[in-house]
mmCIF file of C-alpha atoms and ligand atoms in Angstrom:
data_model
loop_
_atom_site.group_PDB
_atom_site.id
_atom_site.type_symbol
_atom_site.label_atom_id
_atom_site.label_comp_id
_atom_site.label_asym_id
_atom_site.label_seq_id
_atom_site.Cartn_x
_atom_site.Cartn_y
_atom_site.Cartn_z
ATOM 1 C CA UNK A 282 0.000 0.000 0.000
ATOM 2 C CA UNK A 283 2.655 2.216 1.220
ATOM 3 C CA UNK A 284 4.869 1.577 -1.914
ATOM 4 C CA UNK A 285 1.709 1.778 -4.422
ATOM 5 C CA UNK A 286 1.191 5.452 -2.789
ATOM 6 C CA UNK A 287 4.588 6.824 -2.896
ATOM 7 C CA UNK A 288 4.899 5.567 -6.287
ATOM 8 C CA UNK A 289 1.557 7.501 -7.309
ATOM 9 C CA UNK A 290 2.866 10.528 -5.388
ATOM 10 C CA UNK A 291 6.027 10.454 -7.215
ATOM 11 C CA UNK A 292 4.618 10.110 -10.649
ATOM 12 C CA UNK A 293 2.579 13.481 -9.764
ATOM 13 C CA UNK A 294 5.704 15.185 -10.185
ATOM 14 C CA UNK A 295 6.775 13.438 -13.207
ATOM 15 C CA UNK A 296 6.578 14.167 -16.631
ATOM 16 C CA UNK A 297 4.164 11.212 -17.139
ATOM 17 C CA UNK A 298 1.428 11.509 -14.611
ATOM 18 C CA UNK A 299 -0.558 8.601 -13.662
ATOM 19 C CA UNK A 300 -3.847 10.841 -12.010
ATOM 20 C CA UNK A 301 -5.536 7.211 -13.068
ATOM 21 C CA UNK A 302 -3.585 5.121 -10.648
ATOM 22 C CA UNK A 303 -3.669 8.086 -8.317
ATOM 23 C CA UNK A 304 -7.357 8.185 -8.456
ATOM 24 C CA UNK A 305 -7.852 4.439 -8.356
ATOM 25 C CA UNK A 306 -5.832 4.240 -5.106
ATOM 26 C CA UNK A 307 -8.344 6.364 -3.213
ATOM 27 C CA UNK A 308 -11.467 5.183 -4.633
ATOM 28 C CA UNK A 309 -10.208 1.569 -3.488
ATOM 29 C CA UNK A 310 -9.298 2.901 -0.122
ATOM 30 C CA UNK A 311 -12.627 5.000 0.354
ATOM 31 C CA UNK A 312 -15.086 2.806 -1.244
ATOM 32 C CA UNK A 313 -14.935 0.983 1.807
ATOM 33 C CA UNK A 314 -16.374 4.035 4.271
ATOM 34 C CA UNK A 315 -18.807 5.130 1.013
ATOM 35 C CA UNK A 316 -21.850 2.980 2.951
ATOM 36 C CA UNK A 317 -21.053 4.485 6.190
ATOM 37 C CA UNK A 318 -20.532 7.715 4.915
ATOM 38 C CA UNK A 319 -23.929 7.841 3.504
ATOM 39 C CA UNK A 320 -21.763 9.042 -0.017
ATOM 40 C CA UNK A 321 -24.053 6.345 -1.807
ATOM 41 C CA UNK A 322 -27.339 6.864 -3.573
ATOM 42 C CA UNK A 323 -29.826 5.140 -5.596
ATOM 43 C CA UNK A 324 -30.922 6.086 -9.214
ATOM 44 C CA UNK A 325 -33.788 5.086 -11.036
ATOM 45 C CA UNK A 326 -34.112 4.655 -14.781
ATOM 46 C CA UNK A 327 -37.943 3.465 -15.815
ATOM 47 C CA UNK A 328 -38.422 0.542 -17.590
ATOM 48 C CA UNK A 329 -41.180 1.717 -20.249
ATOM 49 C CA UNK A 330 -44.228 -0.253 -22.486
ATOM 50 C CA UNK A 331 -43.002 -0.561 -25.644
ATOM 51 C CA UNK A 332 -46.344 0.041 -27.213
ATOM 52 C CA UNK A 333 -47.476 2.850 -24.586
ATOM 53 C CA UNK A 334 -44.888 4.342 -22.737
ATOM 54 C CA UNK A 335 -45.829 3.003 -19.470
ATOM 55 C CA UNK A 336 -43.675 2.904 -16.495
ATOM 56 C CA UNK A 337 -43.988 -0.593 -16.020
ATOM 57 C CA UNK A 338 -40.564 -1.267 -13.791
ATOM 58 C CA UNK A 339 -37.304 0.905 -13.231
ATOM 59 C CA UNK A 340 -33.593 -0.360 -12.749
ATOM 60 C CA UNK A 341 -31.735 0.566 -9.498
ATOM 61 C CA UNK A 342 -28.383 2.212 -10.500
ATOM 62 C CA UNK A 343 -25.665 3.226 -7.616
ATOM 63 C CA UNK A 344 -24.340 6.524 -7.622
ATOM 64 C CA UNK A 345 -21.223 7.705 -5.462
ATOM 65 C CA UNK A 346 -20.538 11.024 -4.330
ATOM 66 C CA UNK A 347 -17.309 11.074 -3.527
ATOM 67 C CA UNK A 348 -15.916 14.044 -0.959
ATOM 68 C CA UNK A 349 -12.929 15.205 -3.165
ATOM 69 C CA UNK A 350 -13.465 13.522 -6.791
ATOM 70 C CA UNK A 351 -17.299 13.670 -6.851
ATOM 71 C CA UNK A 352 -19.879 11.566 -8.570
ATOM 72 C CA UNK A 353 -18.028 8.702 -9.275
ATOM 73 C CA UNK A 354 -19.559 6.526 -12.327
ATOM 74 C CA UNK A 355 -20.232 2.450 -11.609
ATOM 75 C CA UNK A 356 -18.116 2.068 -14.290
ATOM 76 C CA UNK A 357 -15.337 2.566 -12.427
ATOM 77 C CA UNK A 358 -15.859 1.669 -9.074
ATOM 78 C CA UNK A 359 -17.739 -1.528 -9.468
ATOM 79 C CA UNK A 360 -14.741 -2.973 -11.266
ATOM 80 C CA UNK A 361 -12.661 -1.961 -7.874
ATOM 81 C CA UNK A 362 -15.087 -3.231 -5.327
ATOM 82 C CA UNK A 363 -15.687 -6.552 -7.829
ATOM 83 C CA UNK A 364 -11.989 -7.053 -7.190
ATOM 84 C CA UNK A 365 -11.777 -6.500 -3.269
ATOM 85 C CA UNK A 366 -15.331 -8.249 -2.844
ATOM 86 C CA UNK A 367 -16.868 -5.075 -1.516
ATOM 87 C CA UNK A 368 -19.462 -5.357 -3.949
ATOM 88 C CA UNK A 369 -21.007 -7.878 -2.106
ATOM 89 C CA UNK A 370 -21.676 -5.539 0.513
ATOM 90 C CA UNK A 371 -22.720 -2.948 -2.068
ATOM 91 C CA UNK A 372 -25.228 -5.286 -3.373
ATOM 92 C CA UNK A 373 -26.938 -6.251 0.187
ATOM 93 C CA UNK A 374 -27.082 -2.287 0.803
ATOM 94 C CA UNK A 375 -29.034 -1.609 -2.357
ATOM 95 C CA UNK A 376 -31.743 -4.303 -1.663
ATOM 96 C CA UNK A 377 -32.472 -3.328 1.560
ATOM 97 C CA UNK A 378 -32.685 0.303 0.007
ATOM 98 C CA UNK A 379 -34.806 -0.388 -2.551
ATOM 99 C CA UNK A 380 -36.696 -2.333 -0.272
ATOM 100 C CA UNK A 381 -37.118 0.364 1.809
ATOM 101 C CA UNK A 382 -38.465 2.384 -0.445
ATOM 102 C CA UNK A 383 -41.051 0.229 -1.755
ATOM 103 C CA UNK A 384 -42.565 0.067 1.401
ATOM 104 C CA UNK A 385 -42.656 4.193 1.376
ATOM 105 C CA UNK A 386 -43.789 4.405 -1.841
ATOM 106 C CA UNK A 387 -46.250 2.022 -1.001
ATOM 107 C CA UNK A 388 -47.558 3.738 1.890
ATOM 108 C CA UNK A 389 -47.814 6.997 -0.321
ATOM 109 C CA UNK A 390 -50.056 5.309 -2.167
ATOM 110 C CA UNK A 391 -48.209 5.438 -5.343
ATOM 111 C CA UNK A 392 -48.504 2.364 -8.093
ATOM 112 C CA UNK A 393 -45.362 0.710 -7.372
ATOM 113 C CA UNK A 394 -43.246 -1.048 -10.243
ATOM 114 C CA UNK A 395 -40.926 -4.082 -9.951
ATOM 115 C CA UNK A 396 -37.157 -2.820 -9.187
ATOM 116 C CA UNK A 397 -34.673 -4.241 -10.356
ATOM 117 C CA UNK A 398 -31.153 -4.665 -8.940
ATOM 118 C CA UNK A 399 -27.881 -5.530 -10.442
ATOM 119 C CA UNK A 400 -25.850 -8.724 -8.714
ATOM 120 C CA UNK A 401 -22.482 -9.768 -9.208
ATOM 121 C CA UNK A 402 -22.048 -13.344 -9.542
ATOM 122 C CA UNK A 403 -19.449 -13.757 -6.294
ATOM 123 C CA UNK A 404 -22.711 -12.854 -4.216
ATOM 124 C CA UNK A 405 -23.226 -16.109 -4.572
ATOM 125 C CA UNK A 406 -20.562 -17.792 -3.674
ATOM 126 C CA UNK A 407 -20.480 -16.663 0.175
ATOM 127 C CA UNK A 408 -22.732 -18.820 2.154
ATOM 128 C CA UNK A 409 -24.654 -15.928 4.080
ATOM 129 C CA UNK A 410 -26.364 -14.538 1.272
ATOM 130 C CA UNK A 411 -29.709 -16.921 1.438
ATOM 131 C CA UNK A 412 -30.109 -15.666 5.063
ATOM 132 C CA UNK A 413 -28.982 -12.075 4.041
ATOM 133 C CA UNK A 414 -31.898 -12.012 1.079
ATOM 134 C CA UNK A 415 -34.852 -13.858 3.014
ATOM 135 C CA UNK A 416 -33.933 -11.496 6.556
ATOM 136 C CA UNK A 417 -34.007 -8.201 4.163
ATOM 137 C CA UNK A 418 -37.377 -9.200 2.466
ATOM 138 C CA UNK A 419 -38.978 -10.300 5.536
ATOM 139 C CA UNK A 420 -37.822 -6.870 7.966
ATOM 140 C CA UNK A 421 -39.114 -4.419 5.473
ATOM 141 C CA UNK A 422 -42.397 -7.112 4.367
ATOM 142 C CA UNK A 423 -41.437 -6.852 0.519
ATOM 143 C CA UNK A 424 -43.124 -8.838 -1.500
ATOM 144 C CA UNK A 425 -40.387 -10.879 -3.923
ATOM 145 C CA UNK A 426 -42.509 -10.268 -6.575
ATOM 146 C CA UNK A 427 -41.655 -6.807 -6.852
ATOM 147 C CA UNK A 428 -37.811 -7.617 -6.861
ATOM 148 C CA UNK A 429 -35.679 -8.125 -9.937
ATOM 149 C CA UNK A 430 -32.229 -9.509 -9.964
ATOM 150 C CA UNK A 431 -29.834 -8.695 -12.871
ATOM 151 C CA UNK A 432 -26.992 -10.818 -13.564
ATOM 152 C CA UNK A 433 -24.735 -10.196 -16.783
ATOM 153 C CA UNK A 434 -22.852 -13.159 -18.011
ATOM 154 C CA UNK A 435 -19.764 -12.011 -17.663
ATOM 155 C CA UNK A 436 -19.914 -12.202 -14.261
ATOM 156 C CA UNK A 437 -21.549 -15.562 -14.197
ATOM 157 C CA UNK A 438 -19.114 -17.500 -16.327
ATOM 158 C CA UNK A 439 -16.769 -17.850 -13.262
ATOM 159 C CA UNK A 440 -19.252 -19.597 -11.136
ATOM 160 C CA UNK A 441 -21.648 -21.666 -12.974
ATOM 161 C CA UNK A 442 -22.389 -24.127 -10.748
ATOM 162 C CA UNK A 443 -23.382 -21.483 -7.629
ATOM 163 C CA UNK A 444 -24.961 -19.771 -9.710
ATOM 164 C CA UNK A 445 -27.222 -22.033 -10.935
ATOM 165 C CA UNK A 446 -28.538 -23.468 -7.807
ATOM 166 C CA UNK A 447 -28.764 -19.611 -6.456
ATOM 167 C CA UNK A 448 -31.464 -18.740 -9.104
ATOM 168 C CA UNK A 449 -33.360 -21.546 -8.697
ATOM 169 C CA UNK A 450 -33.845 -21.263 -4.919
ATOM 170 C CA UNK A 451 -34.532 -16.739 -5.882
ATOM 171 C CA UNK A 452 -37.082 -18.394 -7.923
ATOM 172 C CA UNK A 453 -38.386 -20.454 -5.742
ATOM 173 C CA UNK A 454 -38.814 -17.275 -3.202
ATOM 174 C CA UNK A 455 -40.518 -15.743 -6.282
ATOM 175 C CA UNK A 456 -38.132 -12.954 -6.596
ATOM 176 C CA UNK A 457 -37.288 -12.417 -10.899
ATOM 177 C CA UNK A 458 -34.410 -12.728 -12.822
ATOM 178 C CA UNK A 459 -33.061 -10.978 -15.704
ATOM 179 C CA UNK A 460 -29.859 -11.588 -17.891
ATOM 180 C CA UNK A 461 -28.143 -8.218 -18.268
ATOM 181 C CA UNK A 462 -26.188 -6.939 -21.052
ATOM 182 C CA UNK A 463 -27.257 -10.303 -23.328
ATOM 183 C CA UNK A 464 -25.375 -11.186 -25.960
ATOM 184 C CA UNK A 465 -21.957 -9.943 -25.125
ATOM 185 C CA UNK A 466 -20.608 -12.417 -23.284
ATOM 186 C CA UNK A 467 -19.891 -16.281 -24.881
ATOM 187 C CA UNK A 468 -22.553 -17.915 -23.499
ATOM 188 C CA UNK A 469 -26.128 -16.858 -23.846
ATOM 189 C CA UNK A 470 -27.749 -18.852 -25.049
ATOM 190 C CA UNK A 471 -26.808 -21.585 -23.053
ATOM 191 C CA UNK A 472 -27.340 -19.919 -19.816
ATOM 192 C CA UNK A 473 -31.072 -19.200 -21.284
ATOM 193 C CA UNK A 474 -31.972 -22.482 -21.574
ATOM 194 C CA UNK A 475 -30.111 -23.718 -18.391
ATOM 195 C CA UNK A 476 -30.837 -20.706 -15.871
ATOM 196 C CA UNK A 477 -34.504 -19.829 -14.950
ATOM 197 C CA UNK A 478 -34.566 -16.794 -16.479
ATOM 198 C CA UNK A 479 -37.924 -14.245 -16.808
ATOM 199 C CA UNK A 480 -35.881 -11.464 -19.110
ATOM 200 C CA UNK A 481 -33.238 -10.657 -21.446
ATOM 201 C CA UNK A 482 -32.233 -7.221 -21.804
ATOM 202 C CA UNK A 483 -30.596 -6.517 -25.114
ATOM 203 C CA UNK A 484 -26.903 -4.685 -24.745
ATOM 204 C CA UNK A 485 -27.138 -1.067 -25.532
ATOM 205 C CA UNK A 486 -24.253 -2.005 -28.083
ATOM 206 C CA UNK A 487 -26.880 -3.787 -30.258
ATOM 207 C CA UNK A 488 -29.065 -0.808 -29.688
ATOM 208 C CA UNK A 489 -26.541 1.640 -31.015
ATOM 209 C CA UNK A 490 -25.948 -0.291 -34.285
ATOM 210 C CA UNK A 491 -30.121 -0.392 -35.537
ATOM 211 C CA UNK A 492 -30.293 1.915 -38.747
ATOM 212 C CA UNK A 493 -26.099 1.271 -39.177
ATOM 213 C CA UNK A 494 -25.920 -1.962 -39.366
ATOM 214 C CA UNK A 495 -28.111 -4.633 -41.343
ATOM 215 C CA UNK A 496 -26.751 -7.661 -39.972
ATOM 216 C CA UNK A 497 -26.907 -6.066 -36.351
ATOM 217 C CA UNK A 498 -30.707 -5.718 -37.030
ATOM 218 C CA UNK A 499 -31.417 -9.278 -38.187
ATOM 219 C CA UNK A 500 -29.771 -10.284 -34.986
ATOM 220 C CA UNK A 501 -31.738 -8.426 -32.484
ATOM 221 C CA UNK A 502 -34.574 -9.608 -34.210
ATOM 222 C CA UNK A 503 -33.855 -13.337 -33.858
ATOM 223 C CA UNK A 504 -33.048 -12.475 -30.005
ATOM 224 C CA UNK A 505 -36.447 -11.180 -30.032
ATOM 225 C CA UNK A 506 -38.263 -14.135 -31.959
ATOM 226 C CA UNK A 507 -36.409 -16.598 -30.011
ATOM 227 C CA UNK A 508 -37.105 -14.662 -26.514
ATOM 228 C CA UNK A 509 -40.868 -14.320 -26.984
ATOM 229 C CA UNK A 510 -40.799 -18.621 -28.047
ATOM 230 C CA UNK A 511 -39.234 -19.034 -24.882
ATOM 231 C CA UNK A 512 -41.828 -16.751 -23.637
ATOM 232 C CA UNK A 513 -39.273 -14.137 -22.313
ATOM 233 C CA UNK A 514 -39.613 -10.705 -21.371
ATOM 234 C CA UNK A 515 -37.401 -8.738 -23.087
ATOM 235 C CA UNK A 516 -36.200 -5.398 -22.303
ATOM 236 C CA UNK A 517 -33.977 -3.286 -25.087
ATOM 237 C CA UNK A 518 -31.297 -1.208 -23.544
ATOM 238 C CA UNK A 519 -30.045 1.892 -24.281
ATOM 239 C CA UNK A 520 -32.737 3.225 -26.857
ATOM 240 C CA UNK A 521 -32.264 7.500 -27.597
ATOM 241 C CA UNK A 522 -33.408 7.823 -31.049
ATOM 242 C CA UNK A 523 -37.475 7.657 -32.014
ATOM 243 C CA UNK A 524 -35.973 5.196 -34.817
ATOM 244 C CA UNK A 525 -34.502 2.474 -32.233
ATOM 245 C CA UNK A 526 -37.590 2.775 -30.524
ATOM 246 C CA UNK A 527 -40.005 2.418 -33.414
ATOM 247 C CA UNK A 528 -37.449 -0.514 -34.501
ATOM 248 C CA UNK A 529 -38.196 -1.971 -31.412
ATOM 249 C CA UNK A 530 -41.879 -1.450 -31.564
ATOM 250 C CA UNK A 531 -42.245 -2.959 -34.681
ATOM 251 C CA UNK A 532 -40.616 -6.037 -33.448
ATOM 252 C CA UNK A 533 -43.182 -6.378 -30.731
ATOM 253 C CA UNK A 534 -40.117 -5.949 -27.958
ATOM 254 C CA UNK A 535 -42.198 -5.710 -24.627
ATOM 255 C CA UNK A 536 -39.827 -2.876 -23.092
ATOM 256 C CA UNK A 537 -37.513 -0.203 -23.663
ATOM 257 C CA UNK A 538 -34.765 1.522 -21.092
ATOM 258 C CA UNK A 539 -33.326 4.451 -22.062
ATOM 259 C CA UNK A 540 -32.444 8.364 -22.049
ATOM 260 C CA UNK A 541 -34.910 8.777 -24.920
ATOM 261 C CA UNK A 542 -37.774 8.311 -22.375
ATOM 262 C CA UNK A 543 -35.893 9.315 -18.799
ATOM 263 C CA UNK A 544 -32.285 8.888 -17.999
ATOM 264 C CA UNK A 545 -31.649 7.516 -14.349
ATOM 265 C CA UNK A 546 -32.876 10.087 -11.644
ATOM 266 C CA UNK A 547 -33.282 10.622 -8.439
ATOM 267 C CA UNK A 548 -35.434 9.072 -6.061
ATOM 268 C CA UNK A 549 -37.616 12.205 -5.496
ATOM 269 C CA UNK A 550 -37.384 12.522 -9.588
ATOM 270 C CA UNK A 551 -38.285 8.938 -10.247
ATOM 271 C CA UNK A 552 -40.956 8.994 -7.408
ATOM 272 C CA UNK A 553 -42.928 12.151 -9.647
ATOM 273 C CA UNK A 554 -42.377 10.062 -12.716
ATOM 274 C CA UNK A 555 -44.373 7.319 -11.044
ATOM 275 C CA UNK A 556 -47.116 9.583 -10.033
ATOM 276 C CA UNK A 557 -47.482 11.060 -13.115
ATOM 277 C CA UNK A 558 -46.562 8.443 -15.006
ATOM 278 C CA UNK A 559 -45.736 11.683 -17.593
ATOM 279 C CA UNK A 560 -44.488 10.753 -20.726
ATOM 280 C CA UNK A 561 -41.573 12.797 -22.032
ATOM 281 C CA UNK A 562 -41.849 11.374 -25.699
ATOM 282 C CA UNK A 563 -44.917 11.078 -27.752
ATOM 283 C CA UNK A 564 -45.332 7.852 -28.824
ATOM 284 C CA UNK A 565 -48.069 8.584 -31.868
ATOM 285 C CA UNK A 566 -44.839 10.492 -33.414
ATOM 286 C CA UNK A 567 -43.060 7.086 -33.358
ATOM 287 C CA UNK A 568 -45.604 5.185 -34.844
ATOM 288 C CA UNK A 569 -45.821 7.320 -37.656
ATOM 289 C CA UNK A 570 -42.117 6.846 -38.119
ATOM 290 C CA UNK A 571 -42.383 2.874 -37.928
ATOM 291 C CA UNK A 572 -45.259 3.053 -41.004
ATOM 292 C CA UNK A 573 -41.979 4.353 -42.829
HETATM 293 P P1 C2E B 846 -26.125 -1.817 -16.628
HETATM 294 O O1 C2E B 846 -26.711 -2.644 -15.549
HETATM 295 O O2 C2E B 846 -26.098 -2.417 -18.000
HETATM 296 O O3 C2E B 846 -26.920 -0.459 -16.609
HETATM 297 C C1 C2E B 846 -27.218 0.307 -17.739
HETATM 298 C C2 C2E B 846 -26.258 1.455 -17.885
HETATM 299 O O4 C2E B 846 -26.554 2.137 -19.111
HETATM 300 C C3 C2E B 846 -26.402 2.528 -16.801
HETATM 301 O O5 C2E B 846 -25.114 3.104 -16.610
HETATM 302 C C4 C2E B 846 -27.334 3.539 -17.460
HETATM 303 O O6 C2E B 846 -27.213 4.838 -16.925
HETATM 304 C C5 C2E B 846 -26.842 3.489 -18.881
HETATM 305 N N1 C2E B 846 -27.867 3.905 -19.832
HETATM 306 C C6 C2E B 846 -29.195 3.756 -19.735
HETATM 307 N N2 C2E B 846 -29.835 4.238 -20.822
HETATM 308 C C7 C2E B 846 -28.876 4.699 -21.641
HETATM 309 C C8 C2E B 846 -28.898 5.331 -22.944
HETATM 310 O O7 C2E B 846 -29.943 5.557 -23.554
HETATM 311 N N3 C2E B 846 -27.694 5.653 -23.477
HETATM 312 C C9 C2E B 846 -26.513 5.413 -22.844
HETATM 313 N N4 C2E B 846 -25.388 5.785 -23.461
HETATM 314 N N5 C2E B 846 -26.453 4.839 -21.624
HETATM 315 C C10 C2E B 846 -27.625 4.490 -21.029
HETATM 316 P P2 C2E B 846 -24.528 3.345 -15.159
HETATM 317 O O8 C2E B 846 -25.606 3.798 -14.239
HETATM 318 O O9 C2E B 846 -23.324 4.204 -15.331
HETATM 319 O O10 C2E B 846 -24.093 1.906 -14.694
HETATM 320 C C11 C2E B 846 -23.086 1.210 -15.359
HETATM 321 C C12 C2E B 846 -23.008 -0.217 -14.911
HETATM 322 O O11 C2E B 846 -22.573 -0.289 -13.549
HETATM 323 C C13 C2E B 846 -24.345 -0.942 -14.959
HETATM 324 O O12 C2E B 846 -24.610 -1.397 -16.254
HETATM 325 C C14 C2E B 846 -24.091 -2.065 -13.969
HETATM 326 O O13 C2E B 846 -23.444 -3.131 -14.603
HETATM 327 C C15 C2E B 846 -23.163 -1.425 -12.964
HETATM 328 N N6 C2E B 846 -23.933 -1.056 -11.762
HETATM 329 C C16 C2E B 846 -24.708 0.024 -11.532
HETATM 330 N N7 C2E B 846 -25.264 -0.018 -10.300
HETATM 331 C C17 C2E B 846 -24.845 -1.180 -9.729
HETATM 332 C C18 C2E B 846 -25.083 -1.824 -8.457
HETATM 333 O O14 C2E B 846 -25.835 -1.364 -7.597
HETATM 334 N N8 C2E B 846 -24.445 -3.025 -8.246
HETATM 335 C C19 C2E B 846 -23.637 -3.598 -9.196
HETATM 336 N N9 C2E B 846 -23.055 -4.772 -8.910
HETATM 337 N N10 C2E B 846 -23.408 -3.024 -10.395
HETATM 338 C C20 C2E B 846 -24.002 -1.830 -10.660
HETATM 339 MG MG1 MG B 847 -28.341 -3.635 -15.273
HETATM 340 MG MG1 MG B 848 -27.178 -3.668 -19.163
HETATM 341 MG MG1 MG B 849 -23.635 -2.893 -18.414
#
């Protein structure tokens, strides 16, 4: 540690500074307090009807505030709290948070949507996690129902075997699962057949590519095709154009995520959104486009 720091510190004054390294050494080091801190915070980003625009579920995204680099994207800190196993922590946090405020939103009287929550893989792998899940539902009186669990592959293909047996006993509780980030990992369509799986959401990569790339296109349509035979929910990722989303449409794809309709907010944001359930786009205007 020592050495790592005095190394950093020294390459401040060097023609090639590292800030990077710099940085990374502190967000390691602090990441740790971030819970206790109270320097995390939850964002929402709705889950819309493709057809109608209807909030029908929002993700859970962290958010880090950090005293002396400030908001700190997931990007970069996940990776570092993957590595030291923090993220396990991390992950327990948000549940209970989210569960918390289904309960308030609940007792606002507000229609509440499914959350979902993004899971690393190594959850899994430390025995206390069944008690962890099951003690957090049962405190705060959440029904499973309304819980989601994203995994991405990636982070599965290390631990198969835990893995498996772990989303058959979620399952079982009746909390959902979705596959994150599909089809950029190696396996996908193994783990959709093996894993009991309620959605896929399509990579924002594949998103990106509709109106650039024909062969892109043909491929998120077979996702589609093949998701809605294995009677699938699927979720695209990443749509800001009215063309992705009337692409979408016109496939049928139940639901869309992105900044075209609401990037992630705020709780106090996300819990207006709900109430009005306002829609920022006009979705007539993309059905005219799809007729195209
Ligand atoms: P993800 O789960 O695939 O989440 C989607 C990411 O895409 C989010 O980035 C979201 O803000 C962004 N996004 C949504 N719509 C659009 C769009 O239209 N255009 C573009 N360019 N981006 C869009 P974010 O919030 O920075 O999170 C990045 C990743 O960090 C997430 O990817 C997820 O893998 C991870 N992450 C976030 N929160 C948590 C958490 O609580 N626990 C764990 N383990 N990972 C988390
Ligand atoms: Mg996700
Ligand atoms: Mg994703
Ligand atoms: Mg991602």
């Amino acid at each position: 540690r020592a050495k790592k720091l005095g190394k950093d510190t020294y390459q401040i004054y060097s023609p090639s500074l590292n800030i990077d390294s710099f940085k990374q050494y502190y967000l390691e080091r602090d990441l740790r307090k971030s819970i206790e801190n109270n320097e995390l915070q939850i964002y929402f980003q709705p889950r819309v009807e493709a057809s109608t625009g209807k909030i029908v579920s929002a993700e859970a995204l962290i958010r880090w505030e950090h005293p002396v680099w400030g908001m700190v994207s997931p990007g970069e800190f996940i990776p570092l709290a993957e590595e030291t196993g923090f993220v396990n922590e991390i992950g327990d946090w948000v549940l209970k948070e989210v569960c918390r405020f289904l309960k308030e939103w609940e007792k606002d009287n507000l229609s509440i949507v499914p959350i979902s929550i993004n899971i690393t893989a190594q959850r899994f792998l430390k025995s206390n996690w069944k008690e962890m899940y099951t003690t957090i539902l049962e405190d705060t009186g959440t029904d499973p129902a309304l819980i989601e669990l994203e995994i991405t592959e990636t982070t599965i293909i290390q631990y198969e075997k835990p893995v498996e047996d772990a989303l058959i006993y979620l399952k079982e509780l009746g909390i959902r699962i979705a596959l994150d980030d599909f089809g950029t990992g190696y396996s996908s369509l193994s783990y959709i057949h093996k894993f009991p799986i309620d959605t896929i959401k399509i990579d924002q990569s594949f998103t990106r590519q509709i109106t650039k790339s024909d062969d892109v296109e043909v491929i998120i349509k077979s996702i589609i095709f093949m998701a809605k035979g294995l009677k699938l929910n699927v979720v695209a990722e990443g749509v800001e154009t009215f063309e992705q989303l009337a692409f979408y449409r016109n496939q049928d794809c139940s639901e869309i995520q992105g900044y075209l309709y609401s990037k992630p907010v705020p709780k106090k944001d996300f819990r207006s959104l709900l109430k009005r359930q306002m829609l920022k786009i006009s979705f007539d205007e993309s059905t005219q486009l799809s007729k195209n």
